[in-house]
mmCIF file of C-alpha atoms and ligand atoms in Angstrom:
data_model
loop_
_atom_site.group_PDB
_atom_site.id
_atom_site.type_symbol
_atom_site.label_atom_id
_atom_site.label_comp_id
_atom_site.label_asym_id
_atom_site.label_seq_id
_atom_site.Cartn_x
_atom_site.Cartn_y
_atom_site.Cartn_z
ATOM 1 C CA MET A 1 -0.124 0.088 -0.037
ATOM 2 C CA ASP A 2 1.051 3.676 -0.581
ATOM 3 C CA VAL A 3 1.315 5.501 2.729
ATOM 4 C CA LEU A 4 1.056 8.455 0.550
ATOM 5 C CA ASN A 5 -3.042 7.279 -0.462
ATOM 6 C CA ILE A 6 -3.763 6.700 3.092
ATOM 7 C CA ALA A 7 -5.251 9.979 4.185
ATOM 8 C CA PRO A 8 -6.140 10.889 7.841
ATOM 9 C CA VAL A 9 -9.618 12.420 6.937
ATOM 10 C CA ARG A 10 -12.025 10.563 4.351
ATOM 11 C CA TYR A 11 -15.465 12.119 3.449
ATOM 12 C CA GLU A 12 -16.782 9.416 1.191
ATOM 13 C CA GLU A 13 -20.492 8.724 0.683
ATOM 14 C CA ASP A 14 -22.056 11.605 2.943
ATOM 15 C CA LYS A 15 -19.664 9.719 5.718
ATOM 16 C CA MET A 16 -16.701 11.045 7.613
ATOM 17 C CA LEU A 17 -13.747 9.093 8.329
ATOM 18 C CA ILE A 18 -10.777 9.378 10.874
ATOM 19 C CA LEU A 19 -7.788 7.705 10.512
ATOM 20 C CA ASP A 20 -7.596 6.540 14.306
ATOM 21 C CA GLN A 21 -3.973 7.152 14.820
ATOM 22 C CA THR A 22 -3.373 5.894 17.914
ATOM 23 C CA GLN A 23 -3.625 2.514 16.617
ATOM 24 C CA LEU A 24 -0.714 3.057 14.305
ATOM 25 C CA PRO A 25 1.975 1.446 13.275
ATOM 26 C CA GLY A 26 -0.353 -1.822 14.306
ATOM 27 C CA ASP A 27 -3.780 -1.420 12.838
ATOM 28 C CA THR A 28 -5.146 0.976 9.784
ATOM 29 C CA ILE A 29 -8.766 1.514 10.977
ATOM 30 C CA TYR A 30 -10.763 4.521 10.497
ATOM 31 C CA LEU A 31 -13.404 5.454 12.308
ATOM 32 C CA GLU A 32 -17.112 7.193 11.534
ATOM 33 C CA MET A 33 -17.576 10.880 12.938
ATOM 34 C CA GLN A 34 -21.178 10.881 13.632
ATOM 35 C CA THR A 35 -21.338 13.214 16.671
ATOM 36 C CA LYS A 36 -19.745 16.497 17.729
ATOM 37 C CA GLU A 37 -18.414 14.344 20.459
ATOM 38 C CA ASP A 38 -17.009 12.027 18.117
ATOM 39 C CA VAL A 39 -15.217 14.685 16.717
ATOM 40 C CA TRP A 40 -14.092 16.740 19.737
ATOM 41 C CA ASP A 41 -12.914 13.373 21.070
ATOM 42 C CA ALA A 42 -10.886 12.158 18.283
ATOM 43 C CA ILE A 43 -8.926 15.988 18.220
ATOM 44 C CA TYR A 44 -8.562 15.479 21.911
ATOM 45 C CA LYS A 45 -6.989 11.840 22.102
ATOM 46 C CA LEU A 46 -4.732 12.239 19.219
ATOM 47 C CA LYS A 47 -6.941 9.945 16.620
ATOM 48 C CA VAL A 48 -6.433 12.564 14.029
ATOM 49 C CA ARG A 49 -3.232 14.794 14.853
ATOM 50 C CA GLY A 50 -0.913 17.277 13.091
ATOM 51 C CA ALA A 51 -1.749 20.673 12.749
ATOM 52 C CA PRO A 52 -3.032 20.485 9.106
ATOM 53 C CA ALA A 53 -4.695 17.065 9.686
ATOM 54 C CA ILE A 54 -7.150 18.841 12.262
ATOM 55 C CA GLY A 55 -7.978 21.881 10.110
ATOM 56 C CA VAL A 56 -9.401 19.301 8.227
ATOM 57 C CA ALA A 57 -11.082 17.437 10.641
ATOM 58 C CA ALA A 58 -12.733 20.847 11.758
ATOM 59 C CA GLY A 59 -13.803 21.595 8.115
ATOM 60 C CA TYR A 60 -15.509 18.413 7.463
ATOM 61 C CA GLY A 61 -16.203 17.885 11.534
ATOM 62 C CA LEU A 62 -18.350 21.129 11.434
ATOM 63 C CA TYR A 63 -19.758 20.061 8.461
ATOM 64 C CA VAL A 64 -21.040 16.877 9.427
ATOM 65 C CA CYS A 65 -22.300 18.172 13.218
ATOM 66 C CA VAL A 66 -24.980 20.555 11.233
ATOM 67 C CA ARG A 67 -25.970 19.420 8.348
ATOM 68 C CA GLU A 68 -29.142 17.919 10.289
ATOM 69 C CA ILE A 69 -29.739 21.490 11.401
ATOM 70 C CA LYS A 70 -33.522 22.418 10.465
ATOM 71 C CA ALA A 71 -33.767 25.673 11.800
ATOM 72 C CA ALA A 72 -36.665 28.111 11.517
ATOM 73 C CA ASP A 73 -34.350 31.157 10.258
ATOM 74 C CA PHE A 74 -30.768 32.117 9.345
ATOM 75 C CA GLN A 75 -30.442 33.699 12.978
ATOM 76 C CA ASN A 76 -31.117 30.307 14.559
ATOM 77 C CA PHE A 77 -29.204 28.443 12.237
ATOM 78 C CA TYR A 78 -26.425 31.004 12.769
ATOM 79 C CA ARG A 79 -26.661 29.993 16.765
ATOM 80 C CA GLN A 80 -26.706 26.586 16.606
ATOM 81 C CA PHE A 81 -23.872 26.570 14.134
ATOM 82 C CA MET A 82 -21.788 28.628 16.841
ATOM 83 C CA GLU A 83 -22.509 26.098 19.502
ATOM 84 C CA VAL A 84 -20.844 23.537 17.910
ATOM 85 C CA LYS A 85 -18.103 25.867 16.103
ATOM 86 C CA GLU A 86 -17.433 26.928 19.818
ATOM 87 C CA TYR A 87 -17.189 23.292 21.178
ATOM 88 C CA LEU A 88 -14.904 21.821 18.339
ATOM 89 C CA ALA A 89 -12.387 24.757 19.224
ATOM 90 C CA SER A 90 -12.767 23.410 23.081
ATOM 91 C CA SER A 91 -10.523 20.492 21.703
ATOM 92 C CA ARG A 92 -7.356 21.518 21.898
ATOM 93 C CA PRO A 93 -5.536 24.834 22.220
ATOM 94 C CA THR A 94 -1.868 25.176 20.359
ATOM 95 C CA ALA A 95 -2.532 24.478 16.883
ATOM 96 C CA VAL A 96 -4.425 27.650 15.129
ATOM 97 C CA ASN A 97 -5.238 25.409 12.270
ATOM 98 C CA LEU A 98 -7.786 24.521 13.821
ATOM 99 C CA PHE A 99 -9.018 27.958 14.665
ATOM 100 C CA TRP A 100 -8.510 28.934 11.142
ATOM 101 C CA ALA A 101 -10.748 26.247 9.650
ATOM 102 C CA LEU A 102 -13.419 26.825 12.101
ATOM 103 C CA ASP A 103 -13.382 30.385 11.548
ATOM 104 C CA ARG A 104 -13.319 29.815 7.386
ATOM 105 C CA MET A 105 -16.425 27.775 7.726
ATOM 106 C CA GLU A 106 -18.057 30.628 10.047
ATOM 107 C CA HIS A 107 -17.189 33.206 7.227
ATOM 108 C CA CYS A 108 -18.480 30.789 4.975
ATOM 109 C CA VAL A 109 -22.166 30.768 6.851
ATOM 110 C CA LYS A 110 -22.245 34.125 7.399
ATOM 111 C CA GLN A 111 -22.099 35.082 3.960
ATOM 112 C CA PHE A 112 -25.875 34.001 3.533
ATOM 113 C CA GLU A 113 -26.694 36.235 6.543
ATOM 114 C CA THR A 114 -28.068 38.688 3.969
ATOM 115 C CA ALA A 115 -29.834 36.429 1.373
ATOM 116 C CA ALA A 116 -33.335 37.018 2.409
ATOM 117 C CA ASP A 117 -34.370 37.460 -1.634
ATOM 118 C CA ARG A 118 -35.059 33.375 -1.870
ATOM 119 C CA PRO A 119 -37.306 31.023 0.716
ATOM 120 C CA TRP A 120 -35.152 30.444 4.081
ATOM 121 C CA GLU A 121 -35.643 26.538 3.255
ATOM 122 C CA GLU A 122 -33.528 26.771 0.052
ATOM 123 C CA THR A 123 -30.607 28.943 1.833
ATOM 124 C CA GLN A 124 -30.562 26.267 4.560
ATOM 125 C CA GLN A 125 -29.861 24.170 1.538
ATOM 126 C CA GLU A 126 -27.521 26.090 0.099
ATOM 127 C CA ILE A 127 -25.537 27.307 3.323
ATOM 128 C CA LYS A 128 -24.912 23.157 4.238
ATOM 129 C CA ARG A 129 -23.713 22.605 0.274
ATOM 130 C CA ALA A 130 -21.302 25.594 0.844
ATOM 131 C CA LEU A 131 -20.188 24.408 4.022
ATOM 132 C CA LEU A 132 -19.208 20.811 2.338
ATOM 133 C CA ALA A 133 -17.576 22.813 -0.591
ATOM 134 C CA GLU A 134 -15.464 24.844 2.268
ATOM 135 C CA ALA A 135 -14.654 21.476 3.861
ATOM 136 C CA GLU A 136 -13.446 20.169 0.703
ATOM 137 C CA ALA A 137 -11.505 23.543 -0.167
ATOM 138 C CA ILE A 138 -9.601 23.176 2.851
ATOM 139 C CA ARG A 139 -8.532 20.065 2.458
ATOM 140 C CA ILE A 140 -7.439 19.994 -1.574
ATOM 141 C CA GLU A 141 -5.682 23.477 -0.664
ATOM 142 C CA ASP A 142 -4.018 21.469 2.209
ATOM 143 C CA GLU A 143 -2.605 19.263 -0.153
ATOM 144 C CA LYS A 144 -1.395 21.596 -2.627
ATOM 145 C CA ALA A 145 0.431 23.583 -0.183
ATOM 146 C CA CYS A 146 2.368 20.174 1.342
ATOM 147 C CA ARG A 147 3.339 19.468 -2.093
ATOM 148 C CA ALA A 148 4.656 23.203 -2.675
ATOM 149 C CA MET A 149 6.300 23.099 0.117
ATOM 150 C CA GLY A 150 7.731 19.620 -0.611
ATOM 151 C CA GLU A 151 9.359 21.303 -4.093
ATOM 152 C CA TYR A 152 10.729 24.189 -1.913
ATOM 153 C CA GLY A 153 12.032 22.555 1.179
ATOM 154 C CA LEU A 154 13.717 20.049 -1.852
ATOM 155 C CA THR A 155 15.780 22.831 -2.825
ATOM 156 C CA LEU A 156 17.688 23.228 0.314
ATOM 157 C CA LEU A 157 18.810 19.337 0.744
ATOM 158 C CA LYS A 158 21.290 17.658 -1.270
ATOM 159 C CA PRO A 159 20.935 13.834 -2.237
ATOM 160 C CA GLY A 160 22.809 11.540 0.337
ATOM 161 C CA MET A 161 21.982 13.814 3.210
ATOM 162 C CA GLY A 162 21.611 13.001 6.951
ATOM 163 C CA ILE A 163 17.995 14.641 7.896
ATOM 164 C CA LEU A 164 16.959 14.784 11.457
ATOM 165 C CA THR A 165 13.387 15.120 12.139
ATOM 166 C CA HIS A 166 11.286 15.145 15.328
ATOM 167 C CA CYS A 167 7.187 14.300 16.119
ATOM 168 C CA ASN A 168 4.961 13.753 12.918
ATOM 169 C CA ALA A 169 4.424 16.490 10.095
ATOM 170 C CA GLY A 170 4.172 13.912 7.258
ATOM 171 C CA THR A 171 1.606 12.842 4.947
ATOM 172 C CA ILE A 172 -0.781 11.907 8.022
ATOM 173 C CA ALA A 173 -0.557 14.960 9.922
ATOM 174 C CA THR A 174 -1.600 16.829 6.534
ATOM 175 C CA ALA A 175 -4.249 16.079 3.562
ATOM 176 C CA LYS A 176 -1.267 14.536 1.715
ATOM 177 C CA TYR A 177 2.594 14.599 1.448
ATOM 178 C CA GLY A 178 3.047 16.494 4.992
ATOM 179 C CA THR A 179 5.087 19.297 5.712
ATOM 180 C CA CYS A 180 8.332 18.875 6.465
ATOM 181 C CA LEU A 181 8.383 15.074 5.525
ATOM 182 C CA ALA A 182 6.921 16.433 1.553
ATOM 183 C CA PRO A 183 10.831 17.153 0.519
ATOM 184 C CA LEU A 184 11.330 13.650 1.694
ATOM 185 C CA TYR A 185 8.883 11.800 -0.413
ATOM 186 C CA ILE A 186 9.622 13.874 -3.387
ATOM 187 C CA GLY A 187 13.655 13.728 -2.945
ATOM 188 C CA HIS A 188 12.986 9.956 -2.687
ATOM 189 C CA GLU A 189 11.101 9.749 -6.070
ATOM 190 C CA LYS A 190 14.048 11.830 -7.566
ATOM 191 C CA GLY A 191 16.182 8.615 -6.430
ATOM 192 C CA TYR A 192 17.834 11.044 -3.592
ATOM 193 C CA ASP A 193 19.086 9.020 -0.911
ATOM 194 C CA PHE A 194 18.404 10.727 2.428
ATOM 195 C CA LYS A 195 18.975 8.961 5.728
ATOM 196 C CA VAL A 196 17.052 10.242 7.732
ATOM 197 C CA PHE A 197 17.367 10.022 11.934
ATOM 198 C CA ALA A 198 13.727 9.948 13.603
ATOM 199 C CA ASP A 199 12.969 11.337 17.317
ATOM 200 C CA GLU A 200 10.822 8.998 19.011
ATOM 201 C CA THR A 201 9.083 11.919 20.658
ATOM 202 C CA ARG A 202 7.967 11.533 24.049
ATOM 203 C CA PRO A 203 5.845 11.420 25.199
ATOM 204 C CA LEU A 204 3.231 9.873 22.751
ATOM 205 C CA LEU A 205 5.700 8.675 20.159
ATOM 206 C CA GLN A 206 4.506 10.240 16.975
ATOM 207 C CA GLY A 207 8.173 10.078 15.662
ATOM 208 C CA ALA A 208 8.198 6.355 16.712
ATOM 209 C CA ARG A 209 4.751 5.241 15.745
ATOM 210 C CA LEU A 210 4.122 7.233 13.105
ATOM 211 C CA THR A 211 7.464 9.096 11.443
ATOM 212 C CA ALA A 212 9.131 5.833 11.168
ATOM 213 C CA TRP A 213 5.614 3.988 9.691
ATOM 214 C CA GLU A 214 5.585 6.479 7.128
ATOM 215 C CA LEU A 215 8.818 6.403 5.844
ATOM 216 C CA LYS A 216 9.635 2.921 6.585
ATOM 217 C CA GLN A 217 6.682 1.911 4.205
ATOM 218 C CA ALA A 218 7.913 4.597 1.504
ATOM 219 C CA GLY A 219 11.460 3.101 1.546
ATOM 220 C CA ILE A 220 13.243 5.828 2.554
ATOM 221 C CA ASP A 221 16.286 4.975 5.060
ATOM 222 C CA THR A 222 15.291 5.684 8.235
ATOM 223 C CA THR A 223 16.362 5.164 12.070
ATOM 224 C CA LEU A 224 14.274 5.683 14.872
ATOM 225 C CA ILE A 225 16.223 7.460 17.827
ATOM 226 C CA CYS A 226 15.607 8.284 21.422
ATOM 227 C CA ASP A 227 14.624 12.075 22.069
ATOM 228 C CA ASN A 228 18.149 12.155 24.100
ATOM 229 C CA MET A 229 20.452 10.376 21.292
ATOM 230 C CA ALA A 230 20.185 14.051 19.027
ATOM 231 C CA SER A 231 23.475 15.462 20.635
ATOM 232 C CA ILE A 232 24.846 12.409 19.583
ATOM 233 C CA VAL A 233 23.811 11.691 15.870
ATOM 234 C CA MET A 234 24.879 15.419 15.759
ATOM 235 C CA LYS A 235 27.914 15.029 17.025
ATOM 236 C CA ASN A 236 28.812 12.066 15.110
ATOM 237 C CA GLY A 237 28.134 14.450 12.105
ATOM 238 C CA TRP A 238 25.336 12.078 10.600
ATOM 239 C CA VAL A 239 22.552 14.973 10.489
ATOM 240 C CA ASP A 240 22.956 17.961 7.669
ATOM 241 C CA ALA A 241 19.927 19.248 8.421
ATOM 242 C CA VAL A 242 16.893 19.197 10.641
ATOM 243 C CA VAL A 243 13.214 19.394 9.332
ATOM 244 C CA VAL A 244 10.317 20.079 11.599
ATOM 245 C CA GLY A 245 6.505 21.277 11.353
ATOM 246 C CA CYS A 246 4.696 23.713 13.110
ATOM 247 C CA ASP A 247 1.575 24.358 15.231
ATOM 248 C CA ARG A 248 1.543 28.004 15.360
ATOM 249 C CA MET A 249 3.756 30.394 14.194
ATOM 250 C CA ALA A 250 4.234 34.263 15.402
ATOM 251 C CA ALA A 251 4.400 37.019 13.463
ATOM 252 C CA ASN A 252 8.048 37.189 15.116
ATOM 253 C CA GLY A 253 8.914 33.677 13.399
ATOM 254 C CA ASP A 254 8.612 31.800 16.923
ATOM 255 C CA GLY A 255 7.276 28.761 15.962
ATOM 256 C CA ALA A 256 5.581 26.636 18.909
ATOM 257 C CA ASN A 257 5.744 22.469 17.678
ATOM 258 C CA LYS A 258 6.139 19.068 19.489
ATOM 259 C CA ILE A 259 7.706 19.429 22.798
ATOM 260 C CA GLY A 260 11.241 19.023 22.475
ATOM 261 C CA THR A 261 11.644 20.952 19.485
ATOM 262 C CA SER A 262 13.027 23.982 20.970
ATOM 263 C CA GLY A 263 15.881 21.649 22.239
ATOM 264 C CA VAL A 264 16.563 20.006 18.454
ATOM 265 C CA ALA A 265 17.145 23.649 17.328
ATOM 266 C CA ILE A 266 19.337 25.051 20.323
ATOM 267 C CA LEU A 267 21.454 21.773 19.640
ATOM 268 C CA ALA A 268 20.967 22.279 15.897
ATOM 269 C CA HIS A 269 22.282 25.813 16.298
ATOM 270 C CA GLU A 270 25.342 24.390 18.289
ATOM 271 C CA TYR A 271 26.656 22.000 15.867
ATOM 272 C CA GLY A 272 25.815 24.641 12.815
ATOM 273 C CA ILE A 273 23.602 22.628 11.315
ATOM 274 C CA PRO A 274 20.754 24.100 9.212
ATOM 275 C CA PHE A 275 17.167 23.865 10.797
ATOM 276 C CA TYR A 276 14.353 24.489 8.964
ATOM 277 C CA MET A 277 10.746 24.980 10.104
ATOM 278 C CA PHE A 278 7.934 24.096 7.579
ATOM 279 C CA VAL A 279 5.030 25.989 8.051
ATOM 280 C CA PRO A 280 2.171 26.679 5.674
ATOM 281 C CA THR A 281 0.132 30.215 5.762
ATOM 282 C CA SER A 282 -2.315 28.419 7.538
ATOM 283 C CA THR A 283 -0.459 27.551 10.592
ATOM 284 C CA ILE A 284 1.098 31.697 10.600
ATOM 285 C CA ASP A 285 -0.890 33.251 13.134
ATOM 286 C CA ARG A 286 -0.256 37.077 12.943
ATOM 287 C CA THR A 287 -2.495 38.108 15.785
ATOM 288 C CA THR A 288 0.024 36.380 17.675
ATOM 289 C CA LYS A 289 2.577 38.454 17.830
ATOM 290 C CA THR A 290 5.555 36.291 19.847
ATOM 291 C CA GLY A 291 6.094 32.687 21.436
ATOM 292 C CA GLU A 292 5.493 33.940 24.752
ATOM 293 C CA ASP A 293 1.647 34.368 23.567
ATOM 294 C CA ILE A 294 1.151 31.058 22.308
ATOM 295 C CA HIS A 295 -1.249 28.972 24.464
ATOM 296 C CA ILE A 296 0.604 25.775 24.633
ATOM 297 C CA GLU A 297 -1.554 22.779 25.870
ATOM 298 C CA LEU A 298 -0.846 20.983 28.878
ATOM 299 C CA ARG A 299 -2.027 17.371 28.347
ATOM 300 C CA ASN A 300 -2.413 14.775 31.416
ATOM 301 C CA GLY A 301 0.525 13.913 33.026
ATOM 302 C CA GLU A 302 -0.495 10.309 33.155
ATOM 303 C CA GLU A 303 0.902 10.055 29.372
ATOM 304 C CA ILE A 304 4.232 10.658 30.345
ATOM 305 C CA TYR A 305 4.206 6.922 32.370
ATOM 306 C CA LYS A 306 0.756 5.597 32.232
ATOM 307 C CA LEU A 307 -1.591 6.088 29.821
ATOM 308 C CA TRP A 308 0.148 3.812 26.766
ATOM 309 C CA TYR A 309 1.890 1.419 29.300
ATOM 310 C CA ALA A 310 0.936 -2.384 30.284
ATOM 311 C CA LYS A 311 2.460 -1.575 33.883
ATOM 312 C CA ASN A 312 3.214 2.022 35.284
ATOM 313 C CA MET A 313 6.602 3.114 34.237
ATOM 314 C CA ALA A 314 6.825 5.575 37.427
ATOM 315 C CA PRO A 315 5.310 5.212 40.907
ATOM 316 C CA GLU A 316 1.573 6.116 40.560
ATOM 317 C CA GLY A 317 0.371 9.568 41.389
ATOM 318 C CA ILE A 318 4.185 11.047 40.757
ATOM 319 C CA LYS A 319 4.251 14.651 40.366
ATOM 320 C CA THR A 320 3.873 15.469 36.485
ATOM 321 C CA TYR A 321 4.294 18.344 34.212
ATOM 322 C CA ASN A 322 3.437 17.680 30.682
ATOM 323 C CA PRO A 323 3.372 20.214 28.107
ATOM 324 C CA ALA A 324 2.342 19.031 24.401
ATOM 325 C CA PHE A 325 4.379 21.841 22.362
ATOM 326 C CA ASP A 326 7.039 24.569 22.932
ATOM 327 C CA VAL A 327 8.169 27.051 21.355
ATOM 328 C CA THR A 328 11.489 27.686 19.489
ATOM 329 C CA PRO A 329 12.643 31.113 19.041
ATOM 330 C CA ALA A 330 12.941 32.781 15.878
ATOM 331 C CA LYS A 331 16.541 33.079 16.106
ATOM 332 C CA TYR A 332 17.498 29.019 16.017
ATOM 333 C CA ILE A 333 15.228 29.074 12.632
ATOM 334 C CA THR A 334 17.025 29.373 9.192
ATOM 335 C CA ALA A 335 14.523 29.467 6.778
ATOM 336 C CA VAL A 336 11.046 28.957 6.979
ATOM 337 C CA VAL A 337 9.511 26.687 4.454
ATOM 338 C CA THR A 338 5.892 28.301 3.007
ATOM 339 C CA GLU A 339 3.766 27.094 0.564
ATOM 340 C CA LYS A 340 4.630 30.478 -1.374
ATOM 341 C CA GLY A 341 8.501 30.275 -0.918
ATOM 342 C CA ILE A 342 11.144 30.049 1.413
ATOM 343 C CA LEU A 343 11.258 32.997 4.477
ATOM 344 C CA ASN A 344 14.769 34.375 5.858
ATOM 345 C CA PRO A 345 15.311 35.942 8.947
ATOM 346 C CA PRO A 346 14.145 38.527 10.225
ATOM 347 C CA TYR A 347 10.622 37.121 10.184
ATOM 348 C CA GLU A 348 8.681 39.668 11.499
ATOM 349 C CA GLU A 349 10.000 41.194 8.107
ATOM 350 C CA SER A 350 9.727 38.554 5.854
ATOM 351 C CA ILE A 351 6.115 37.242 7.613
ATOM 352 C CA ARG A 352 4.644 41.041 6.529
ATOM 353 C CA LYS A 353 5.545 40.936 3.330
ATOM 354 C CA LEU A 354 4.209 37.117 2.514
ATOM 355 C CA PHE A 355 0.620 38.116 3.810
ATOM 356 C CA GLU A 356 0.831 42.057 2.249
ATOM 357 C CA GLU A 357 1.345 40.257 -1.416
HETATM 358 O O1 MRU B 401 0.553 16.831 19.026
HETATM 359 P P1 MRU B 401 0.336 16.837 17.864
HETATM 360 O O2 MRU B 401 0.836 15.132 17.800
HETATM 361 O O3 MRU B 401 -0.870 16.953 17.107
HETATM 362 O O4 MRU B 401 1.474 17.691 17.168
HETATM 363 C C1 MRU B 401 2.074 17.527 16.074
HETATM 364 C C2 MRU B 401 3.014 18.772 15.379
HETATM 365 O O5 MRU B 401 3.471 18.964 16.820
HETATM 366 C C3 MRU B 401 3.300 18.371 14.259
HETATM 367 O O6 MRU B 401 4.819 18.998 14.256
HETATM 368 C C4 MRU B 401 2.803 19.995 13.698
HETATM 369 O O7 MRU B 401 1.501 19.857 13.717
HETATM 370 C C5 MRU B 401 2.735 19.991 12.206
HETATM 371 S S1 MRU B 401 1.819 18.664 11.503
HETATM 372 C C6 MRU B 401 2.705 18.901 10.010
#
């Protein structure tokens, strides 16, 4: 099976399906999303995860949850729509794609507010069709953005390079291709013999369970390491570039990504290795000024030693601290790869220009 054909979110025959990523690498299981609780739970429990895939799930999820609404008028429809929107927005706080996709869906509804020249029932049906089309657009645009990031990203890499990555910003974290894994897939098609090091990514092991699984299936040379081995691998001279994804980039170029990313960036800086962050424009939040303003998700500390293990890996009730993300300061990011091109520091300026264009 071609791993690039395994979509994290599918909408087929009026059904919304989510690849349950908590079952990987063992089982490839799709779950049907029928209620807003299903969608919320899938996002919160990381059945669907990765910023762009969360955005895609939010789009289809919102549509599926409002398509049965039978409202008496626009205001009533809008009120019910907003209840679902706000509920889904409470599932995870850091990846801005969640809020970006939900806002796009809201904007889509609002366009019909003044469509009073037709019977309301016709408008209601049209709103629903427009919402499905918007969800489809979010997915299709993300696939195109990832392909473009792959092409741009590949210009930074050379055949035979050693590449280290953290977490999973691959095909199942996006509509297709991934963000930072996209150049590896495209390079592989062209015969580049990359040697990839995948950090396991404690505590939920997205690197081990997902990145190693994706890349191995694609036939890309991949070595799994524990997070605390990145330094020795760099010291050994095996890493020519680091590529990572992003959950939210602030207007000044500070980027939040999976916990541990900032440590990898600091190590790369120390060893003189370029550190590239792959950030679709849907992940850039210009309303967030700096990394200090990014809401970092704190998760249940039992994830560190209990929830995923057959027996406790630490004494029951131990005090824990389990932030899901950290912020890599802009100064450690060599370049930011977007679907519109590669941004160079100072990012405050290059990000502003990107959006003005
Ligand atoms: O907690 P997760 O698995 O949703 O975290 C995912 C990441 O940190 C990814 O690197 C990021 O979302 C980019 S995905 C293209």
